[in-house]
mmCIF file of C-alpha atoms in Angstrom:
data_model
loop_
_atom_site.group_PDB
_atom_site.id
_atom_site.type_symbol
_atom_site.label_atom_id
_atom_site.label_comp_id
_atom_site.label_asym_id
_atom_site.label_seq_id
_atom_site.Cartn_x
_atom_site.Cartn_y
_atom_site.Cartn_z
ATOM 1 C CA MET C 123 150.864 360.946 24.982
ATOM 2 C CA SER C 124 152.994 359.289 22.736
ATOM 3 C CA ALA C 125 152.993 355.716 21.103
ATOM 4 C CA VAL C 126 155.671 354.384 23.091
ATOM 5 C CA THR C 127 153.537 355.519 25.796
ATOM 6 C CA THR C 128 150.296 354.716 25.374
ATOM 7 C CA ALA C 129 151.445 351.095 24.046
ATOM 8 C CA ASP C 130 153.212 350.148 27.689
ATOM 9 C CA LEU C 131 150.182 351.261 29.617
ATOM 10 C CA LEU C 132 148.784 347.922 28.981
ATOM 11 C CA ALA C 133 148.489 344.483 29.844
ATOM 12 C CA LEU C 134 148.885 342.952 26.737
ATOM 13 C CA ASP C 135 152.760 342.906 25.237
ATOM 14 C CA ARG C 136 153.510 345.318 22.366
ATOM 15 C CA ALA C 137 153.754 341.850 20.328
ATOM 16 C CA ALA C 138 150.384 341.221 20.377
ATOM 17 C CA GLN C 139 149.262 344.628 19.878
ATOM 18 C CA ASP C 140 151.353 345.047 16.654
ATOM 19 C CA LEU C 141 149.499 341.097 15.223
ATOM 20 C CA LEU C 142 146.103 342.407 16.455
ATOM 21 C CA PHE C 143 146.219 345.470 15.728
ATOM 22 C CA ARG C 144 148.731 347.999 15.028
ATOM 23 C CA ALA C 145 149.874 346.255 12.233
ATOM 24 C CA ALA C 146 147.457 344.444 11.055
ATOM 25 C CA ARG C 147 146.041 345.272 8.052
ATOM 26 C CA THR C 148 143.105 344.706 5.666
ATOM 27 C CA ALA C 149 144.851 342.972 2.810
ATOM 28 C CA ASN C 150 143.335 343.139 -0.735
ATOM 29 C CA THR C 151 145.382 340.508 -2.054
ATOM 30 C CA PHE C 152 146.073 336.860 -1.564
ATOM 31 C CA THR C 153 148.635 334.036 -1.736
ATOM 32 C CA ASP C 154 147.368 330.384 -3.259
ATOM 33 C CA GLU C 155 148.477 328.953 0.211
ATOM 34 C CA PRO C 156 144.829 327.487 1.723
ATOM 35 C CA VAL C 157 142.995 328.321 5.056
ATOM 36 C CA THR C 158 141.929 325.162 6.456
ATOM 37 C CA ASP C 159 138.639 324.343 8.990
ATOM 38 C CA ALA C 160 141.573 323.293 11.936
ATOM 39 C CA GLN C 161 142.657 327.055 11.142
ATOM 40 C CA VAL C 162 139.007 328.381 11.372
ATOM 41 C CA ALA C 163 137.635 326.021 14.139
ATOM 42 C CA ALA C 164 141.088 327.721 16.214
ATOM 43 C CA ILE C 165 139.601 330.851 15.789
ATOM 44 C CA HIS C 166 136.266 329.947 16.846
ATOM 45 C CA ASP C 167 137.471 328.599 19.821
ATOM 46 C CA LEU C 168 138.624 331.388 21.044
ATOM 47 C CA ILE C 169 136.650 334.792 19.777
ATOM 48 C CA ARG C 170 133.071 332.037 21.444
ATOM 49 C CA TYR C 171 134.324 333.137 24.293
ATOM 50 C CA GLY C 172 134.002 337.235 23.347
ATOM 51 C CA PRO C 173 130.052 338.541 25.625
ATOM 52 C CA THR C 174 127.038 338.443 23.242
ATOM 53 C CA ALA C 175 123.251 339.293 24.648
ATOM 54 C CA TYR C 176 122.471 337.182 26.605
ATOM 55 C CA ASN C 177 125.487 334.293 25.537
ATOM 56 C CA GLY C 178 123.076 334.603 22.283
ATOM 57 C CA GLN C 179 125.897 333.495 19.850
ATOM 58 C CA PRO C 180 123.956 334.265 16.833
ATOM 59 C CA LEU C 181 127.037 334.770 14.449
ATOM 60 C CA ARG C 182 127.031 331.605 12.044
ATOM 61 C CA VAL C 183 130.188 331.543 9.171
ATOM 62 C CA LEU C 184 129.895 330.066 5.454
ATOM 63 C CA LEU C 185 133.071 328.711 4.316
ATOM 64 C CA LEU C 186 132.735 328.981 0.823
ATOM 65 C CA ARG C 187 135.317 325.898 -0.932
ATOM 66 C CA SER C 188 134.109 324.448 -3.774
ATOM 67 C CA PRO C 189 134.877 326.403 -6.705
ATOM 68 C CA GLU C 190 130.651 326.869 -6.843
ATOM 69 C CA SER C 191 129.667 328.291 -4.000
ATOM 70 C CA ARG C 192 131.897 330.845 -5.292
ATOM 71 C CA ALA C 193 130.449 331.599 -8.303
ATOM 72 C CA ARG C 194 127.275 331.812 -7.062
ATOM 73 C CA LEU C 195 128.784 334.645 -4.311
ATOM 74 C CA LEU C 196 130.022 336.638 -7.183
ATOM 75 C CA PRO C 197 127.430 338.382 -8.812
ATOM 76 C CA TYR C 198 126.149 339.939 -5.601
ATOM 77 C CA VAL C 199 129.865 341.954 -4.917
ATOM 78 C CA SER C 200 130.369 345.087 -5.872
ATOM 79 C CA SER C 201 133.245 345.581 -8.962
ATOM 80 C CA SER C 202 135.686 347.033 -6.792
ATOM 81 C CA ASN C 203 135.788 343.523 -4.614
ATOM 82 C CA ARG C 204 134.977 340.804 -7.546
ATOM 83 C CA ALA C 205 139.162 340.181 -8.152
ATOM 84 C CA LYS C 206 140.443 339.835 -4.634
ATOM 85 C CA THR C 207 137.124 337.876 -3.652
ATOM 86 C CA ALA C 208 137.271 335.438 -6.753
ATOM 87 C CA SER C 209 141.224 334.953 -6.249
ATOM 88 C CA ALA C 210 141.410 334.438 -2.042
ATOM 89 C CA PRO C 211 142.222 331.335 -0.529
ATOM 90 C CA LEU C 212 138.449 331.040 1.515
ATOM 91 C CA VAL C 213 135.907 333.497 0.834
ATOM 92 C CA ALA C 214 133.287 333.976 4.073
ATOM 93 C CA VAL C 215 129.840 335.044 4.306
ATOM 94 C CA LEU C 216 129.478 336.124 7.805
ATOM 95 C CA ALA C 217 125.393 335.927 9.242
ATOM 96 C CA ALA C 218 122.855 336.517 11.801
ATOM 97 C CA ASP C 219 120.297 333.777 13.447
ATOM 98 C CA LEU C 220 117.774 335.343 13.584
ATOM 99 C CA ASP C 221 116.080 332.570 15.539
ATOM 100 C CA PHE C 222 119.213 332.322 18.498
ATOM 101 C CA HIS C 223 116.050 332.728 20.844
ATOM 102 C CA GLU C 224 115.550 328.734 20.451
ATOM 103 C CA ARG C 225 119.645 328.151 21.687
ATOM 104 C CA LEU C 226 118.410 330.039 24.635
ATOM 105 C CA PRO C 227 117.169 327.759 27.849
ATOM 106 C CA GLU C 228 120.494 325.806 27.011
ATOM 107 C CA LEU C 229 123.147 328.843 26.542
ATOM 108 C CA TYR C 230 121.413 330.843 29.361
ATOM 109 C CA PRO C 231 120.256 328.691 31.488
ATOM 110 C CA HIS C 232 119.630 330.163 34.761
ATOM 111 C CA ARG C 233 117.028 332.570 33.108
ATOM 112 C CA PRO C 234 115.456 330.044 31.095
ATOM 113 C CA GLN C 235 112.142 332.686 30.204
ATOM 114 C CA ALA C 236 114.691 334.513 28.411
ATOM 115 C CA ARG C 237 113.306 332.843 24.978
ATOM 116 C CA ASP C 238 109.945 334.200 25.570
ATOM 117 C CA TRP C 239 110.902 337.646 26.096
ATOM 118 C CA LEU C 240 112.883 337.750 22.028
ATOM 119 C CA ALA C 241 109.548 336.245 21.103
ATOM 120 C CA ASP C 242 108.612 339.079 19.146
ATOM 121 C CA ARG C 243 110.953 339.259 15.694
ATOM 122 C CA PRO C 244 111.807 342.079 14.621
ATOM 123 C CA SER C 245 113.091 342.904 17.971
ATOM 124 C CA ARG C 246 114.714 339.887 17.958
ATOM 125 C CA ALA C 247 116.105 340.463 14.897
ATOM 126 C CA GLU C 248 117.833 343.794 16.165
ATOM 127 C CA GLN C 249 119.733 342.272 18.988
ATOM 128 C CA ALA C 250 120.660 339.050 16.866
ATOM 129 C CA ARG C 251 122.306 341.741 14.207
ATOM 130 C CA PHE C 252 124.262 343.773 17.217
ATOM 131 C CA SER C 253 125.157 340.222 18.876
ATOM 132 C CA ALA C 254 126.524 338.550 15.779
ATOM 133 C CA THR C 255 128.327 341.677 14.358
ATOM 134 C CA LEU C 256 130.365 342.402 17.939
ATOM 135 C CA GLN C 257 131.086 339.137 17.114
ATOM 136 C CA ILE C 258 132.180 339.853 13.741
ATOM 137 C CA GLY C 259 134.441 342.795 15.323
ATOM 138 C CA TYR C 260 135.493 339.753 17.898
ATOM 139 C CA LEU C 261 136.422 337.214 14.800
ATOM 140 C CA LEU C 262 138.083 339.832 12.645
ATOM 141 C CA VAL C 263 140.326 340.022 16.255
ATOM 142 C CA GLY C 264 141.062 335.760 15.745
ATOM 143 C CA VAL C 265 141.862 336.026 11.685
ATOM 144 C CA ARG C 266 144.621 337.879 13.220
ATOM 145 C CA ALA C 267 145.657 336.159 16.145
ATOM 146 C CA ALA C 268 145.553 333.021 13.777
ATOM 147 C CA GLY C 269 148.270 335.293 11.907
ATOM 148 C CA LEU C 270 146.433 335.306 8.627
ATOM 149 C CA ALA C 271 144.981 338.442 6.796
ATOM 150 C CA ALA C 272 141.903 339.602 6.804
ATOM 151 C CA GLY C 273 139.433 341.594 4.427
ATOM 152 C CA PRO C 274 135.764 342.444 5.423
ATOM 153 C CA MET C 275 133.956 343.279 3.318
ATOM 154 C CA ALA C 276 130.902 345.453 2.915
ATOM 155 C CA GLY C 277 130.131 346.153 -0.335
ATOM 156 C CA PHE C 278 128.056 343.747 -1.553
ATOM 157 C CA ASP C 279 124.209 343.180 -1.876
ATOM 158 C CA ALA C 280 123.382 341.638 0.949
ATOM 159 C CA ALA C 281 119.855 341.491 0.671
ATOM 160 C CA ALA C 282 120.580 339.039 -2.472
ATOM 161 C CA VAL C 283 122.964 336.913 -0.910
ATOM 162 C CA THR C 284 120.985 336.386 2.133
ATOM 163 C CA ARG C 285 117.770 335.185 -0.617
ATOM 164 C CA GLU C 286 121.347 332.544 -2.273
ATOM 165 C CA PHE C 287 122.488 331.273 0.498
ATOM 166 C CA PHE C 288 119.823 331.724 3.014
ATOM 167 C CA PRO C 289 116.389 330.803 1.452
ATOM 168 C CA ASP C 290 115.388 329.607 5.026
ATOM 169 C CA GLY C 291 114.406 333.665 5.472
ATOM 170 C CA ARG C 292 115.972 332.512 9.735
ATOM 171 C CA HIS C 293 119.690 333.925 8.650
ATOM 172 C CA GLU C 294 120.619 337.401 7.674
ATOM 173 C CA ALA C 295 123.992 337.924 5.370
ATOM 174 C CA LEU C 296 125.867 340.699 7.517
ATOM 175 C CA LEU C 297 129.085 340.840 5.659
ATOM 176 C CA LEU C 298 131.572 339.204 3.744
ATOM 177 C CA LEU C 299 135.123 338.213 4.860
ATOM 178 C CA ASN C 300 137.421 337.219 2.608
ATOM 179 C CA LEU C 301 140.908 335.219 4.280
ATOM 180 C CA GLY C 302 144.414 334.242 3.664
ATOM 181 C CA HIS C 303 147.786 335.205 3.495
ATOM 182 C CA PRO C 304 148.776 338.279 2.507
ATOM 183 C CA GLY C 305 150.066 338.490 -1.565
ATOM 184 C CA PRO C 306 151.855 340.699 -3.284
ATOM 185 C CA ASP C 307 150.651 344.536 -3.639
ATOM 186 C CA ALA C 308 147.798 343.234 -0.817
ATOM 187 C CA TRP C 309 147.762 346.917 1.379
ATOM 188 C CA GLU C 310 146.992 350.319 0.640
ATOM 189 C CA ARG C 311 148.289 353.144 2.285
ATOM 190 C CA ARG C 312 147.771 353.032 6.560
ATOM 191 C CA LEU C 313 144.240 355.342 6.566
ATOM 192 C CA PRO C 314 143.388 357.743 9.465
ATOM 193 C CA ARG C 315 142.347 357.052 12.184
ATOM 194 C CA LEU C 316 140.698 359.587 14.465
ATOM 195 C CA SER C 317 142.259 360.435 18.017
ATOM 196 C CA SER C 318 140.433 359.989 21.394
ATOM 197 C CA GLU C 319 140.408 363.332 22.111
ATOM 198 C CA GLU C 320 137.781 363.767 19.153
ATOM 199 C CA VAL C 321 135.949 359.997 19.947
ATOM 200 C CA VAL C 322 136.348 359.614 23.950
ATOM 201 C CA TRP C 323 134.412 362.448 26.282
ATOM 202 C CA THR C 324 133.558 363.182 29.517
ATOM 203 C CA LEU C 325 130.812 364.311 31.656
ATOM 204 C CA MET X 32 140.265 318.565 18.573
ATOM 205 C CA SER X 33 141.492 319.174 21.983
ATOM 206 C CA ALA X 34 141.554 322.860 23.731
ATOM 207 C CA VAL X 35 145.355 322.626 24.324
ATOM 208 C CA THR X 36 145.880 321.537 19.822
ATOM 209 C CA THR X 37 143.098 323.858 19.130
ATOM 210 C CA ALA X 38 145.147 327.322 20.457
ATOM 211 C CA ASP X 39 148.653 326.161 19.484
ATOM 212 C CA LEU X 40 146.950 327.001 15.765
ATOM 213 C CA LEU X 41 147.155 330.116 16.599
ATOM 214 C CA ALA X 42 149.700 332.681 16.344
ATOM 215 C CA LEU X 43 149.117 335.064 18.663
ATOM 216 C CA ASP X 44 150.625 333.251 22.003
ATOM 217 C CA ARG X 45 148.472 331.681 25.012
ATOM 218 C CA ALA X 46 148.952 334.068 27.660
ATOM 219 C CA ALA X 47 147.417 337.216 25.097
ATOM 220 C CA GLN X 48 144.809 334.150 24.526
ATOM 221 C CA ASP X 49 144.069 334.075 27.646
ATOM 222 C CA LEU X 50 143.618 337.645 28.734
ATOM 223 C CA LEU X 51 141.323 338.582 25.875
ATOM 224 C CA PHE X 52 139.450 335.861 25.237
ATOM 225 C CA ARG X 53 139.959 332.618 26.931
ATOM 226 C CA ALA X 54 140.221 333.411 31.145
ATOM 227 C CA ALA X 55 138.236 337.069 29.998
ATOM 228 C CA ARG X 56 134.984 336.997 31.735
ATOM 229 C CA THR X 57 131.351 339.637 31.804
ATOM 230 C CA ALA X 58 132.910 341.204 35.383
ATOM 231 C CA ASN X 59 129.436 342.201 37.962
ATOM 232 C CA THR X 60 131.717 344.032 40.778
ATOM 233 C CA PHE X 61 134.469 346.173 40.757
ATOM 234 C CA THR X 62 136.898 347.498 42.939
ATOM 235 C CA ASP X 63 136.313 351.048 43.825
ATOM 236 C CA GLU X 64 140.280 351.456 41.648
ATOM 237 C CA PRO X 65 139.939 353.934 39.520
ATOM 238 C CA VAL X 66 140.480 353.552 35.470
ATOM 239 C CA THR X 67 142.414 357.247 34.538
ATOM 240 C CA ASP X 68 141.794 358.720 31.448
ATOM 241 C CA ALA X 69 145.197 357.520 30.691
ATOM 242 C CA GLN X 70 144.114 354.141 30.262
ATOM 243 C CA VAL X 71 140.743 354.956 28.029
ATOM 244 C CA ALA X 72 143.396 356.813 25.509
ATOM 245 C CA ALA X 73 145.339 353.790 25.435
ATOM 246 C CA ILE X 74 142.848 351.876 24.861
ATOM 247 C CA HIS X 75 141.205 353.487 22.054
ATOM 248 C CA ASP X 76 144.601 354.484 20.218
ATOM 249 C CA LEU X 77 145.476 350.494 20.143
ATOM 250 C CA ILE X 78 141.687 349.387 19.115
ATOM 251 C CA ARG X 79 141.268 352.407 16.086
ATOM 252 C CA TYR X 80 143.276 350.685 13.933
ATOM 253 C CA GLY X 81 140.204 348.201 13.560
ATOM 254 C CA PRO X 82 138.425 348.246 10.240
ATOM 255 C CA THR X 83 135.331 350.105 9.141
ATOM 256 C CA ALA X 84 133.118 350.476 5.854
ATOM 257 C CA TYR X 85 134.695 353.850 4.579
ATOM 258 C CA ASN X 86 137.211 353.968 7.079
ATOM 259 C CA GLY X 87 134.419 355.947 8.819
ATOM 260 C CA GLN X 88 135.085 355.255 12.292
ATOM 261 C CA PRO X 89 131.432 356.103 14.212
ATOM 262 C CA LEU X 90 132.140 354.705 17.010
ATOM 263 C CA ARG X 91 132.271 357.920 20.169
ATOM 264 C CA VAL X 92 132.434 357.051 23.739
ATOM 265 C CA LEU X 93 131.161 359.113 26.545
ATOM 266 C CA LEU X 94 132.815 359.044 30.224
ATOM 267 C CA LEU X 95 130.454 359.191 33.092
ATOM 268 C CA ARG X 96 133.083 360.704 35.564
ATOM 269 C CA SER X 97 130.596 362.721 36.998
ATOM 270 C CA PRO X 98 128.563 361.351 40.078
ATOM 271 C CA GLU X 99 125.462 363.795 38.484
ATOM 272 C CA SER X 100 125.524 362.041 34.928
ATOM 273 C CA ARG X 101 125.977 358.864 36.428
ATOM 274 C CA ALA X 102 122.667 360.128 37.837
ATOM 275 C CA ARG X 103 121.353 361.019 35.295
ATOM 276 C CA LEU X 104 121.797 357.390 33.385
ATOM 277 C CA LEU X 105 120.788 355.172 36.823
ATOM 278 C CA PRO X 106 116.882 355.811 36.005
ATOM 279 C CA TYR X 107 116.995 354.330 32.520
ATOM 280 C CA VAL X 108 119.149 351.224 33.366
ATOM 281 C CA SER X 109 117.071 347.621 33.787
ATOM 282 C CA SER X 110 116.739 346.766 37.464
ATOM 283 C CA SER X 111 119.193 343.813 37.516
ATOM 284 C CA ASN X 112 121.845 346.598 36.085
ATOM 285 C CA ARG X 113 121.263 349.124 38.490
ATOM 286 C CA ALA X 114 123.323 348.317 41.295
ATOM 287 C CA LYS X 115 126.762 347.591 39.321
ATOM 288 C CA THR X 116 125.882 350.831 36.801
ATOM 289 C CA ALA X 117 125.701 352.779 40.579
ATOM 290 C CA SER X 118 129.422 350.989 41.661
ATOM 291 C CA ALA X 119 131.812 350.501 38.991
ATOM 292 C CA PRO X 120 134.398 353.285 38.652
ATOM 293 C CA LEU X 121 133.677 354.380 35.577
ATOM 294 C CA VAL X 122 130.513 353.503 33.307
ATOM 295 C CA ALA X 123 130.386 354.563 29.273
ATOM 296 C CA VAL X 124 128.298 355.594 27.030
ATOM 297 C CA LEU X 125 128.778 353.687 23.147
ATOM 298 C CA ALA X 126 127.813 355.062 20.360
ATOM 299 C CA ALA X 127 127.583 355.948 16.838
ATOM 300 C CA ASP X 128 127.470 359.141 15.303
ATOM 301 C CA LEU X 129 124.646 359.146 12.366
ATOM 302 C CA ASP X 130 126.597 361.740 10.965
ATOM 303 C CA PHE X 131 129.951 360.070 10.569
ATOM 304 C CA HIS X 132 130.202 360.324 6.763
ATOM 305 C CA GLU X 133 131.214 364.571 7.276
ATOM 306 C CA ARG X 134 134.792 363.207 7.711
ATOM 307 C CA LEU X 135 135.082 361.136 5.283
ATOM 308 C CA PRO X 136 136.884 363.486 2.893
ATOM 309 C CA GLU X 137 139.523 363.410 5.520
ATOM 310 C CA LEU X 138 139.537 360.060 6.388
ATOM 311 C CA TYR X 139 138.481 358.141 3.314
ATOM 312 C CA PRO X 140 140.413 360.759 0.957
ATOM 313 C CA HIS X 141 140.703 358.538 -2.038
ATOM 314 C CA ARG X 142 137.548 358.700 -3.064
ATOM 315 C CA PRO X 143 136.295 362.018 -1.599
ATOM 316 C CA GLN X 144 133.023 360.823 -3.079
ATOM 317 C CA ALA X 145 132.392 358.556 -0.400
ATOM 318 C CA ARG X 146 130.539 360.863 1.664
ATOM 319 C CA ASP X 147 127.768 361.720 -1.106
ATOM 320 C CA TRP X 148 127.242 358.030 -1.479
ATOM 321 C CA LEU X 149 126.272 358.327 1.972
ATOM 322 C CA ALA X 150 123.641 361.272 1.858
ATOM 323 C CA ASP X 151 120.916 358.685 2.824
ATOM 324 C CA ARG X 152 120.319 359.383 6.202
ATOM 325 C CA PRO X 153 118.870 356.375 7.272
ATOM 326 C CA SER X 154 120.651 354.127 5.414
ATOM 327 C CA ARG X 155 123.653 356.083 6.515
ATOM 328 C CA ALA X 156 121.983 355.360 10.393
ATOM 329 C CA GLU X 157 122.455 351.570 9.343
ATOM 330 C CA GLN X 158 125.930 351.688 8.794
ATOM 331 C CA ALA X 159 127.025 354.064 11.499
ATOM 332 C CA ARG X 160 125.740 351.773 14.131
ATOM 333 C CA PHE X 161 127.193 348.290 11.959
ATOM 334 C CA SER X 162 130.475 350.077 11.402
ATOM 335 C CA ALA X 163 130.040 351.476 15.155
ATOM 336 C CA THR X 164 129.241 348.381 16.295
ATOM 337 C CA LEU X 165 132.076 346.138 14.927
ATOM 338 C CA GLN X 166 134.516 348.834 17.092
ATOM 339 C CA ILE X 167 132.284 347.941 20.186
ATOM 340 C CA GLY X 168 133.414 344.301 19.473
ATOM 341 C CA TYR X 169 137.323 345.946 19.492
ATOM 342 C CA LEU X 170 136.757 347.736 22.552
ATOM 343 C CA LEU X 171 135.787 345.159 24.491
ATOM 344 C CA VAL X 172 138.867 343.286 23.522
ATOM 345 C CA GLY X 173 140.765 346.468 24.083
ATOM 346 C CA VAL X 174 139.588 346.669 27.786
ATOM 347 C CA ARG X 175 140.636 343.282 28.424
ATOM 348 C CA ALA X 176 143.897 344.615 26.407
ATOM 349 C CA ALA X 177 144.877 346.730 29.944
ATOM 350 C CA GLY X 178 144.271 344.578 31.889
ATOM 351 C CA LEU X 179 141.025 345.796 33.020
ATOM 352 C CA ALA X 180 137.131 343.662 33.129
ATOM 353 C CA ALA X 181 134.571 344.334 30.938
ATOM 354 C CA GLY X 182 131.410 345.088 32.132
ATOM 355 C CA PRO X 183 128.979 345.451 28.522
ATOM 356 C CA MET X 184 124.981 345.902 29.544
ATOM 357 C CA ALA X 185 122.514 345.522 26.684
ATOM 358 C CA GLY X 186 119.412 346.023 29.828
ATOM 359 C CA PHE X 187 118.387 349.658 29.325
ATOM 360 C CA ASP X 188 116.500 351.956 27.705
ATOM 361 C CA ALA X 189 118.374 353.001 24.498
ATOM 362 C CA ALA X 190 115.881 355.575 22.882
ATOM 363 C CA ALA X 191 115.754 357.660 26.337
ATOM 364 C CA VAL X 192 119.672 357.920 26.921
ATOM 365 C CA THR X 193 120.212 359.363 23.687
ATOM 366 C CA ARG X 194 117.818 361.651 24.241
ATOM 367 C CA GLU X 195 119.748 362.027 28.020
ATOM 368 C CA PHE X 196 122.538 362.296 26.921
ATOM 369 C CA PHE X 197 122.389 363.576 23.017
ATOM 370 C CA PRO X 198 120.550 365.549 22.118
ATOM 371 C CA ASP X 199 121.482 366.621 19.818
ATOM 372 C CA GLY X 200 120.014 363.894 17.840
ATOM 373 C CA ARG X 201 123.162 363.190 15.709
ATOM 374 C CA HIS X 202 124.009 359.827 17.997
ATOM 375 C CA GLU X 203 122.562 356.918 18.823
ATOM 376 C CA ALA X 204 123.315 355.212 22.817
ATOM 377 C CA LEU X 205 123.845 351.651 21.532
ATOM 378 C CA LEU X 206 125.307 349.987 24.606
ATOM 379 C CA LEU X 207 126.506 350.847 28.358
ATOM 380 C CA LEU X 208 129.427 350.017 29.460
ATOM 381 C CA ASN X 209 131.118 349.198 33.011
ATOM 382 C CA LEU X 210 134.700 349.687 33.389
ATOM 383 C CA GLY X 211 136.838 348.682 35.594
ATOM 384 C CA HIS X 212 138.603 346.239 37.690
ATOM 385 C CA PRO X 213 136.555 342.815 39.248
ATOM 386 C CA GLY X 214 135.730 343.035 42.575
ATOM 387 C CA PRO X 215 134.343 340.335 45.257
ATOM 388 C CA ASP X 216 132.386 338.157 43.893
ATOM 389 C CA ALA X 217 132.915 339.424 40.106
ATOM 390 C CA TRP X 218 131.671 336.212 37.698
ATOM 391 C CA GLU X 219 128.784 334.343 37.085
ATOM 392 C CA ARG X 220 130.027 330.470 36.196
ATOM 393 C CA ARG X 221 130.694 330.570 32.570
ATOM 394 C CA LEU X 222 127.609 330.326 30.435
ATOM 395 C CA PRO X 223 128.488 327.434 27.554
ATOM 396 C CA ARG X 224 129.566 328.104 24.448
ATOM 397 C CA LEU X 225 128.520 326.922 20.977
ATOM 398 C CA SER X 226 131.017 324.870 19.329
ATOM 399 C CA SER X 227 132.250 325.617 15.563
ATOM 400 C CA GLU X 228 130.402 322.654 14.240
ATOM 401 C CA GLU X 229 127.404 324.308 15.433
ATOM 402 C CA VAL X 230 128.394 327.723 13.528
ATOM 403 C CA VAL X 231 130.841 327.512 11.053
ATOM 404 C CA TRP X 232 129.049 325.879 7.801
ATOM 405 C CA THR X 233 130.968 325.193 4.710
ATOM 406 C CA LEU X 234 129.593 324.827 0.708
#
């Protein structure tokens, strides 16, 4: 099946397909054009409608805007990610609220007992990580929906970042995210993707 | 900030915002209109461009098309999800390939040693779950991009489904997904969402 035929099977128009997926790339350099709080709020206002288990919405986004907060992060970032993390207009720590169940009586009001189903901390933490990671997927799409480039980075010391920025023990850092407009030489070449024949199976 | 103002801060047009997030809902009933293999391939062809760690793309999608395969799933689905799982035109088991690192020399060719960095099974499995869950986030957006309703379900016995459908020990079931066109009374009322003031913090 050609790419054109495949793209035409979707309800989403081609320009939006390109903006969110086909032409979108992980940026490695950024211009110094700022990313505003209003843009971040607009992105969240869009992606907050994505589904999560129990409607728990455990994702928390910590924006590191001050030079001091950025300096606290850098020692925990892998050497290959440090330069871009230092120069991105905005860096966010994406984290899970491991005690998200406390809000369930309000967020999942038709089953107020759901909070009690999640009383066990280890299994609740697993649920929190899972739903927050789903939300990070929505968030990366949302950053692109705002016309911005996203630079997700898994290469960092997550336990150390959790201790540094979430000493309450309630939150856990999952991913770092650079946000901005792509700068010079922002892109590596597009890496190969698996075909649906390789990853979609039928029984 | 009003919803109209927020939506206007995005590059993505309002119709696409609605299709993917604002008007999209988790469907609880479906019509009997089928979901074709071509539609699933088109969805995957779009969302496969979403970023994953090491470009590892560990998500695998098992479509249960035969009545026999559906019958094998149903005993492991929570009672509240059983009726819709039995009646959806298509049900998928979304799983992580815990040995995704084997493909890295091809998928991440500029650092062929990445396969060896992931030699440790437990930490590799954690990476596989994380990236596959990100990809599930992209996939749920992609299902909506195809004009279909998605019904993600976390209420099932994941360990039993893994044993039933992936006896190789290489894959792990993460989520079930019903796909189709929404049927009568498909929607619960929209549950409340957290505001950006509640979940986006600044340092």
